[in-house]
């Protein structure tokens, strides 16, 4: 969980800035709290016209904690609920929280998923060994056991309709998830295909937990090997973009259909990236345009997202960040035709 989210929930006292309702009551399976943007995430959204950058719009100073009713209220009538008015309401609410805490009148239930995520990341690194994997997960801001029935028939149907990315030159595995690979496990439900890891270096692992955490893992070792034309290992931009868009689309589909949560933490990783480069997809006069070799063992990007964000905007932010990690840049990931635009160096 990012420092901005922790700060917002802490200063807001787990209460809506308008009506003061408790947003995560003791014993509840999910949170009612919604992190609303004062200046909208998108320039086209409510109060969206601003000089704030995309990252600044996600900072604590531009977020206000609300219940679903008041989140809808401020976004449906932005002319009444202007930026300065919301900032004033937020400041007054935080002062009220401080006063209540000093007098022992309210108790703040802890909102933190960092311990749970640390355990999951340790499990991922142990599981992937020395192979390159793309990993995407969605985690509730507040972890609560048994908040979801992972064997719900509708949820299982959604898992079985997930697609796998079809990498260039690879046809050994269908793009459809095999429902016969689905089974209950100690966490909830799992669908995995690992038979081809050693021969083809492709496989996947999908899990949905009883606490509403879900994760989608795809082995990229096969495409990393096929692109190995230099002394360093090379990944292809289009393969990474295809993998992340497929994984994010699949998990967000599960979230919107089956998880009664407005906010989630998106975690994205590529493992075993030490001494790895990225091919942009562009040819140059002297060969191929590559990024810069990565020295980190794991590349990681976290982002708090809510139901108001579009699928494309989430995919864009993730892919842009990983493109940057490899020393390349891209203005827009998706072109007018829906295909991937190619990244390039800054010069």
CSV table of C-alpha atoms in Angstrom, one decimal:
chain,number,residue,atom,x,y,z
A,1,UNK,CA,0.0,0.0,0.0
A,2,UNK,CA,1.4,3.4,-1.0
A,3,UNK,CA,2.3,6.1,1.6
A,4,UNK,CA,-0.4,8.3,0.1
A,5,UNK,CA,-3.1,5.8,0.8
A,6,UNK,CA,-1.9,5.2,4.4
A,7,UNK,CA,-1.7,8.9,5.0
A,8,UNK,CA,-5.2,9.6,3.6
A,9,UNK,CA,-6.9,6.9,5.7
A,10,UNK,CA,-4.9,7.8,8.8
A,11,UNK,CA,-5.7,11.5,8.6
A,12,UNK,CA,-9.3,10.8,7.7
A,13,UNK,CA,-9.8,8.6,10.7
A,14,UNK,CA,-11.6,5.9,8.7
A,15,UNK,CA,-14.5,8.3,8.3
A,16,UNK,CA,-16.3,10.0,5.4
A,17,UNK,CA,-15.2,13.6,5.2
A,18,UNK,CA,-18.9,14.6,4.8
A,19,UNK,CA,-21.1,12.5,7.0
A,20,UNK,CA,-18.4,11.0,9.3
A,21,UNK,CA,-19.8,7.4,8.8
A,22,UNK,CA,-17.3,4.7,9.7
A,23,UNK,CA,-16.0,3.3,6.5
A,24,UNK,CA,-14.6,-0.1,7.7
A,25,UNK,CA,-16.8,-1.2,10.6
A,26,UNK,CA,-15.5,-3.9,12.9
A,27,UNK,CA,-16.5,-7.3,11.5
A,28,UNK,CA,-17.2,-6.1,8.0
A,29,UNK,CA,-15.9,-8.0,5.0
A,30,UNK,CA,-15.1,-5.0,2.9
A,31,UNK,CA,-14.6,-1.3,3.1
A,32,UNK,CA,-17.2,1.3,2.2
A,33,UNK,CA,-14.4,3.9,1.8
A,34,UNK,CA,-13.8,5.5,-1.6
A,35,UNK,CA,-10.7,7.5,-2.3
A,36,UNK,CA,-12.1,10.4,-4.5
A,37,UNK,CA,-10.0,12.7,-6.6
A,38,UNK,CA,-10.4,16.4,-5.9
A,39,UNK,CA,-8.9,17.2,-9.3
A,40,UNK,CA,-10.0,14.3,-11.4
A,41,UNK,CA,-7.6,11.6,-12.5
A,42,UNK,CA,-8.4,12.4,-16.1
A,43,UNK,CA,-8.6,16.0,-17.6
A,44,UNK,CA,-12.0,15.0,-18.9
A,45,UNK,CA,-13.3,14.1,-15.4
A,46,UNK,CA,-15.0,16.2,-12.7
A,47,UNK,CA,-12.7,19.2,-11.9
A,48,UNK,CA,-10.2,17.7,-14.3
A,49,UNK,CA,-8.8,20.9,-15.8
A,50,UNK,CA,-5.6,21.5,-13.9
A,51,UNK,CA,-1.8,21.8,-14.3
A,52,UNK,CA,-1.3,18.8,-12.0
A,53,UNK,CA,0.6,15.9,-13.5
A,54,UNK,CA,-0.9,12.4,-13.6
A,55,UNK,CA,1.2,11.3,-10.6
A,56,UNK,CA,0.3,14.5,-8.6
A,57,UNK,CA,-3.4,13.7,-9.1
A,58,UNK,CA,-2.9,10.4,-7.2
A,59,UNK,CA,-1.1,12.0,-4.2
A,60,UNK,CA,-2.7,12.3,-0.8
A,61,UNK,CA,-3.1,16.1,-1.2
A,62,UNK,CA,-5.5,15.5,-4.1
A,63,UNK,CA,-7.5,12.7,-2.5
A,64,UNK,CA,-10.4,12.9,-0.1
A,65,UNK,CA,-11.9,9.9,1.7
A,66,UNK,CA,-15.7,9.5,1.2
A,67,UNK,CA,-18.6,7.1,1.4
A,68,UNK,CA,-20.1,6.0,-1.9
A,69,UNK,CA,-23.1,8.4,-1.5
A,70,UNK,CA,-20.9,11.5,-1.1
A,71,UNK,CA,-18.4,10.4,-3.8
A,72,UNK,CA,-21.3,10.2,-6.2
A,73,UNK,CA,-22.6,13.6,-5.0
A,74,UNK,CA,-19.4,15.6,-5.6
A,75,UNK,CA,-18.7,14.0,-9.0
A,76,UNK,CA,-22.3,14.4,-10.3
A,77,UNK,CA,-22.2,18.1,-9.6
A,78,UNK,CA,-18.7,19.5,-10.0
A,79,UNK,CA,-19.9,23.0,-10.5
A,80,UNK,CA,-21.1,23.1,-6.9
A,81,UNK,CA,-18.3,21.0,-5.4
A,82,UNK,CA,-15.3,22.9,-6.7
A,83,UNK,CA,-11.6,22.1,-5.9
A,84,UNK,CA,-11.2,24.8,-3.2
A,85,UNK,CA,-14.4,23.8,-1.5
A,86,UNK,CA,-13.4,20.2,-1.3
A,87,UNK,CA,-10.0,21.0,0.0
A,88,UNK,CA,-11.6,23.1,2.7
A,89,UNK,CA,-13.9,20.2,3.7
A,90,UNK,CA,-11.0,17.8,3.7
A,91,UNK,CA,-8.9,20.1,6.0
A,92,UNK,CA,-11.8,20.7,8.4
A,93,UNK,CA,-12.4,16.9,8.5
A,94,UNK,CA,-8.8,16.1,9.3
A,95,UNK,CA,-8.8,18.7,12.1
A,96,UNK,CA,-12.0,17.1,13.5
A,97,UNK,CA,-10.3,13.7,13.4
A,98,UNK,CA,-7.3,15.0,15.4
A,99,UNK,CA,-9.6,16.6,17.9
A,100,UNK,CA,-11.7,13.4,18.3
A,101,UNK,CA,-8.5,11.2,18.7
A,102,UNK,CA,-7.1,13.5,21.4
A,103,UNK,CA,-10.3,13.1,23.4
A,104,UNK,CA,-10.6,9.4,22.8
A,105,UNK,CA,-13.9,9.6,21.0
A,106,UNK,CA,-13.1,7.6,17.9
A,107,UNK,CA,-11.0,4.5,17.2
A,108,UNK,CA,-9.3,3.9,13.8
A,109,UNK,CA,-9.4,0.4,12.5
A,110,UNK,CA,-6.1,-0.5,10.8
A,111,UNK,CA,-6.2,-0.3,7.0
A,112,UNK,CA,-3.0,-2.1,5.7
A,113,UNK,CA,-2.2,-4.9,3.3
A,114,UNK,CA,1.5,-4.5,3.3
A,115,UNK,CA,2.2,-7.6,5.5
A,116,UNK,CA,0.1,-9.8,3.3
A,117,UNK,CA,1.7,-8.5,0.1
A,118,UNK,CA,5.2,-9.0,1.5
A,119,UNK,CA,4.4,-12.7,2.0
A,120,UNK,CA,2.9,-13.0,-1.5
A,121,UNK,CA,5.9,-11.4,-3.1
A,122,UNK,CA,8.3,-13.7,-1.3
A,123,UNK,CA,6.2,-16.7,-2.6
A,124,UNK,CA,6.3,-15.3,-6.1
A,125,UNK,CA,10.1,-15.0,-6.1
A,126,UNK,CA,10.5,-18.5,-4.7
A,127,UNK,CA,8.0,-20.0,-7.2
A,128,UNK,CA,9.5,-18.4,-10.4
A,129,UNK,CA,13.1,-19.7,-9.8
A,130,UNK,CA,15.4,-18.3,-12.4
A,131,UNK,CA,12.7,-17.7,-15.1
A,132,UNK,CA,11.3,-14.4,-16.3
A,133,UNK,CA,7.6,-14.1,-15.2
A,134,UNK,CA,5.1,-11.3,-15.6
A,135,UNK,CA,3.0,-11.0,-12.4
A,136,UNK,CA,-0.1,-8.9,-11.9
A,137,UNK,CA,-2.2,-8.9,-8.7
A,138,UNK,CA,-5.2,-7.0,-7.2
A,139,UNK,CA,-5.3,-6.7,-3.4
A,140,UNK,CA,-8.0,-5.2,-1.2
A,141,UNK,CA,-6.8,-2.3,0.9
A,142,UNK,CA,-8.1,-4.0,4.0
A,143,UNK,CA,-7.4,-7.8,4.2
A,144,UNK,CA,-10.3,-9.8,5.7
A,145,UNK,CA,-10.5,-13.6,5.7
A,146,UNK,CA,-13.3,-15.3,4.0
A,147,UNK,CA,-14.7,-12.2,2.3
A,148,UNK,CA,-15.3,-14.2,-0.9
A,149,UNK,CA,-16.5,-17.7,-1.9
A,150,UNK,CA,-13.9,-18.7,-4.5
A,151,UNK,CA,-16.0,-21.7,-5.6
A,152,UNK,CA,-18.9,-19.6,-6.7
A,153,UNK,CA,-20.0,-21.0,-10.1
A,154,UNK,CA,-20.2,-17.5,-11.6
A,155,UNK,CA,-16.7,-16.7,-10.5
A,156,UNK,CA,-15.4,-20.0,-11.8
A,157,UNK,CA,-17.1,-19.2,-15.1
A,158,UNK,CA,-15.2,-15.9,-15.3
A,159,UNK,CA,-11.9,-17.6,-14.6
A,160,UNK,CA,-12.5,-20.1,-17.4
A,161,UNK,CA,-13.2,-17.3,-19.9
A,162,UNK,CA,-9.8,-15.6,-19.2
A,163,UNK,CA,-7.5,-15.5,-22.2
A,164,UNK,CA,-3.7,-16.1,-22.4
A,165,UNK,CA,-1.5,-13.9,-24.5
A,166,UNK,CA,-0.5,-15.3,-27.9
A,167,UNK,CA,3.1,-14.4,-28.3
A,168,UNK,CA,4.6,-14.2,-31.8
A,169,UNK,CA,5.7,-17.6,-33.1
A,170,UNK,CA,4.2,-19.5,-30.2
A,171,UNK,CA,1.3,-21.8,-30.8
A,172,UNK,CA,1.8,-24.8,-28.4
A,173,UNK,CA,-0.7,-23.5,-25.9
A,174,UNK,CA,-4.3,-22.4,-26.7
A,175,UNK,CA,-5.3,-18.9,-25.7
A,176,UNK,CA,-8.1,-20.3,-23.7
A,177,UNK,CA,-7.8,-21.2,-20.0
A,178,UNK,CA,-8.3,-25.0,-19.5
A,179,UNK,CA,-11.1,-25.4,-17.0
A,180,UNK,CA,-9.8,-28.9,-16.0
A,181,UNK,CA,-6.8,-27.2,-14.5
A,182,UNK,CA,-9.0,-25.4,-11.9
A,183,UNK,CA,-9.1,-26.8,-8.4
A,184,UNK,CA,-9.6,-25.5,-4.8
A,185,UNK,CA,-6.4,-25.0,-2.7
A,186,UNK,CA,-5.3,-23.7,0.6
A,187,UNK,CA,-5.8,-20.0,-0.5
A,188,UNK,CA,-9.1,-20.3,-2.5
A,189,UNK,CA,-9.1,-21.5,-6.1
A,190,UNK,CA,-6.3,-22.0,-8.6
A,191,UNK,CA,-5.9,-22.6,-12.3
A,192,UNK,CA,-2.4,-23.4,-13.5
A,193,UNK,CA,-0.6,-24.9,-16.4
A,194,UNK,CA,3.0,-25.7,-15.8
A,195,UNK,CA,3.7,-28.7,-18.0
A,196,UNK,CA,5.4,-26.7,-20.7
A,197,UNK,CA,7.7,-24.7,-18.4
A,198,UNK,CA,10.9,-26.8,-19.0
A,199,UNK,CA,10.4,-27.6,-22.8
A,200,UNK,CA,8.8,-24.4,-24.1
A,201,UNK,CA,9.3,-22.1,-21.1
A,202,UNK,CA,5.6,-21.0,-21.1
A,203,UNK,CA,3.0,-21.4,-18.5
A,204,UNK,CA,0.6,-19.6,-16.2
A,205,UNK,CA,-0.8,-19.5,-12.7
A,206,UNK,CA,-4.1,-17.8,-11.7
A,207,UNK,CA,-5.3,-17.7,-8.1
A,208,UNK,CA,-8.3,-16.0,-6.4
A,209,UNK,CA,-8.1,-15.9,-2.6
A,210,UNK,CA,-10.9,-16.1,-0.1
A,211,UNK,CA,-9.8,-12.6,1.1
A,212,UNK,CA,-10.6,-11.2,-2.4
A,213,UNK,CA,-6.9,-11.0,-3.4
A,214,UNK,CA,-6.4,-12.3,-7.0
A,215,UNK,CA,-3.2,-12.8,-9.1
A,216,UNK,CA,-2.4,-13.7,-12.7
A,217,UNK,CA,1.2,-15.0,-13.5
A,218,UNK,CA,2.6,-15.7,-17.0
A,219,UNK,CA,6.0,-17.1,-17.8
A,220,UNK,CA,7.9,-15.0,-20.3
A,221,UNK,CA,11.1,-17.1,-20.3
A,222,UNK,CA,10.2,-18.5,-23.8
A,223,UNK,CA,10.0,-15.1,-25.5
A,224,UNK,CA,13.1,-13.9,-23.6
A,225,UNK,CA,15.1,-16.8,-25.0
A,226,UNK,CA,13.8,-16.4,-28.6
A,227,UNK,CA,14.9,-12.8,-28.6
A,228,UNK,CA,18.4,-13.6,-27.4
A,229,UNK,CA,20.5,-12.3,-30.2
A,230,UNK,CA,23.0,-10.3,-28.0
A,231,UNK,CA,25.1,-11.1,-25.0
A,232,UNK,CA,22.3,-9.7,-22.8
A,233,UNK,CA,18.9,-11.3,-22.6
A,234,UNK,CA,16.3,-9.3,-24.6
A,235,UNK,CA,12.6,-9.0,-24.1
A,236,UNK,CA,10.3,-7.5,-26.8
A,237,UNK,CA,8.1,-4.5,-26.0
A,238,UNK,CA,5.1,-6.0,-27.7
A,239,UNK,CA,5.3,-9.2,-25.7
A,240,UNK,CA,5.4,-7.3,-22.4
A,241,UNK,CA,2.6,-5.0,-23.5
A,242,UNK,CA,0.5,-8.0,-24.6
A,243,UNK,CA,1.1,-9.9,-21.4
A,244,UNK,CA,0.3,-7.0,-19.1
A,245,UNK,CA,-2.9,-6.0,-21.0
A,246,UNK,CA,-4.1,-9.5,-20.9
A,247,UNK,CA,-3.4,-10.0,-17.2
A,248,UNK,CA,-4.9,-6.6,-16.2
A,249,UNK,CA,-8.0,-7.1,-18.3
A,250,UNK,CA,-8.6,-10.6,-16.8
A,251,UNK,CA,-8.2,-9.5,-13.1
A,252,UNK,CA,-10.2,-6.3,-13.5
A,253,UNK,CA,-13.0,-8.3,-15.1
A,254,UNK,CA,-13.1,-10.6,-12.0
A,255,UNK,CA,-13.0,-7.5,-9.8
A,256,UNK,CA,-15.9,-5.7,-11.4
A,257,UNK,CA,-18.1,-8.8,-11.6
A,258,UNK,CA,-17.4,-10.5,-8.3
A,259,UNK,CA,-15.6,-8.3,-5.7
A,260,UNK,CA,-17.6,-5.7,-3.8
A,261,UNK,CA,-14.7,-3.3,-3.4
A,262,UNK,CA,-14.3,0.1,-4.8
A,263,UNK,CA,-10.6,0.5,-4.4
A,264,UNK,CA,-7.8,-2.1,-5.0
A,265,UNK,CA,-4.0,-2.1,-5.0
A,266,UNK,CA,-2.6,-3.1,-8.4
A,267,UNK,CA,0.8,-4.8,-8.2
A,268,UNK,CA,2.8,-5.6,-11.3
A,269,UNK,CA,6.2,-7.3,-11.6
A,270,UNK,CA,8.7,-8.8,-14.0
A,271,UNK,CA,11.1,-11.2,-12.4
A,272,UNK,CA,14.7,-12.1,-13.1
A,273,UNK,CA,15.4,-9.0,-15.1
A,274,UNK,CA,19.1,-8.6,-14.2
A,275,UNK,CA,21.2,-8.0,-17.4
A,276,UNK,CA,18.0,-7.8,-19.5
A,277,UNK,CA,17.2,-5.3,-22.3
A,278,UNK,CA,14.1,-4.3,-24.2
A,279,UNK,CA,13.6,-4.3,-28.0
A,280,UNK,CA,11.4,-1.4,-28.9
A,281,UNK,CA,10.1,-3.1,-32.1
A,282,UNK,CA,11.8,-0.5,-34.3
A,283,UNK,CA,14.6,-1.2,-36.8
A,284,UNK,CA,17.3,1.4,-37.3
A,285,UNK,CA,20.0,1.9,-39.9
A,286,UNK,CA,22.5,-0.1,-37.9
A,287,UNK,CA,20.2,-2.8,-36.5
A,288,UNK,CA,17.5,-2.7,-33.8
A,289,UNK,CA,16.6,0.0,-31.4
A,290,UNK,CA,17.1,-1.3,-27.8
A,291,UNK,CA,16.6,0.3,-24.5
A,292,UNK,CA,19.2,0.1,-21.7
A,293,UNK,CA,20.2,-3.0,-19.8
A,294,UNK,CA,18.5,-3.4,-16.5
A,295,UNK,CA,20.5,-4.3,-13.4
A,296,UNK,CA,17.6,-4.9,-11.0
A,297,UNK,CA,16.6,-8.4,-10.2
A,298,UNK,CA,12.9,-7.5,-10.1
A,299,UNK,CA,11.0,-4.6,-11.8
A,300,UNK,CA,7.9,-3.6,-9.8
A,301,UNK,CA,5.2,-1.0,-10.0
A,302,UNK,CA,2.3,-0.5,-7.6
A,303,UNK,CA,-0.8,1.6,-8.2
A,304,UNK,CA,-4.0,2.2,-6.3
A,305,UNK,CA,-7.0,2.0,-8.6
A,306,UNK,CA,-10.7,2.4,-8.3
A,307,UNK,CA,-13.8,1.5,-10.3
A,308,UNK,CA,-13.9,5.0,-11.8
A,309,UNK,CA,-10.7,4.4,-13.8
A,310,UNK,CA,-10.9,2.9,-17.3
A,311,UNK,CA,-9.3,-0.3,-18.2
A,312,UNK,CA,-7.2,1.4,-20.9
A,313,UNK,CA,-5.9,4.1,-18.5
A,314,UNK,CA,-4.7,1.4,-16.0
A,315,UNK,CA,-3.0,-0.6,-18.8
A,316,UNK,CA,-1.4,2.6,-20.1
A,317,UNK,CA,0.1,3.6,-16.8
A,318,UNK,CA,1.6,0.1,-16.2
A,319,UNK,CA,3.1,-0.3,-19.6
A,320,UNK,CA,4.5,3.2,-19.7
A,321,UNK,CA,6.3,2.6,-16.4
A,322,UNK,CA,7.9,-0.6,-17.5
A,323,UNK,CA,9.0,1.0,-20.8
A,324,UNK,CA,10.7,3.7,-18.7
A,325,UNK,CA,12.4,1.1,-16.6
A,326,UNK,CA,14.2,-0.1,-19.7
A,327,UNK,CA,15.3,3.4,-20.7
A,328,UNK,CA,12.7,4.0,-23.3
A,329,UNK,CA,9.7,6.4,-23.6
A,330,UNK,CA,6.2,6.3,-25.0
A,331,UNK,CA,3.5,9.0,-25.1
A,332,UNK,CA,0.5,6.8,-25.8
A,333,UNK,CA,0.5,3.0,-25.6
A,334,UNK,CA,-2.6,2.4,-27.8
A,335,UNK,CA,-2.9,3.9,-31.3
A,336,UNK,CA,-6.1,5.0,-33.0
A,337,UNK,CA,-6.4,1.4,-34.5
A,338,UNK,CA,-6.2,-0.1,-31.0
A,339,UNK,CA,-2.7,-1.6,-31.7
A,340,UNK,CA,0.4,-0.9,-29.6
A,341,UNK,CA,2.4,2.2,-30.5
A,342,UNK,CA,6.2,1.6,-30.3
A,343,UNK,CA,8.4,3.3,-27.7
A,344,UNK,CA,11.7,5.0,-28.5
A,345,UNK,CA,14.7,6.6,-26.9
A,346,UNK,CA,14.4,10.3,-25.8
A,347,UNK,CA,16.6,11.5,-28.6
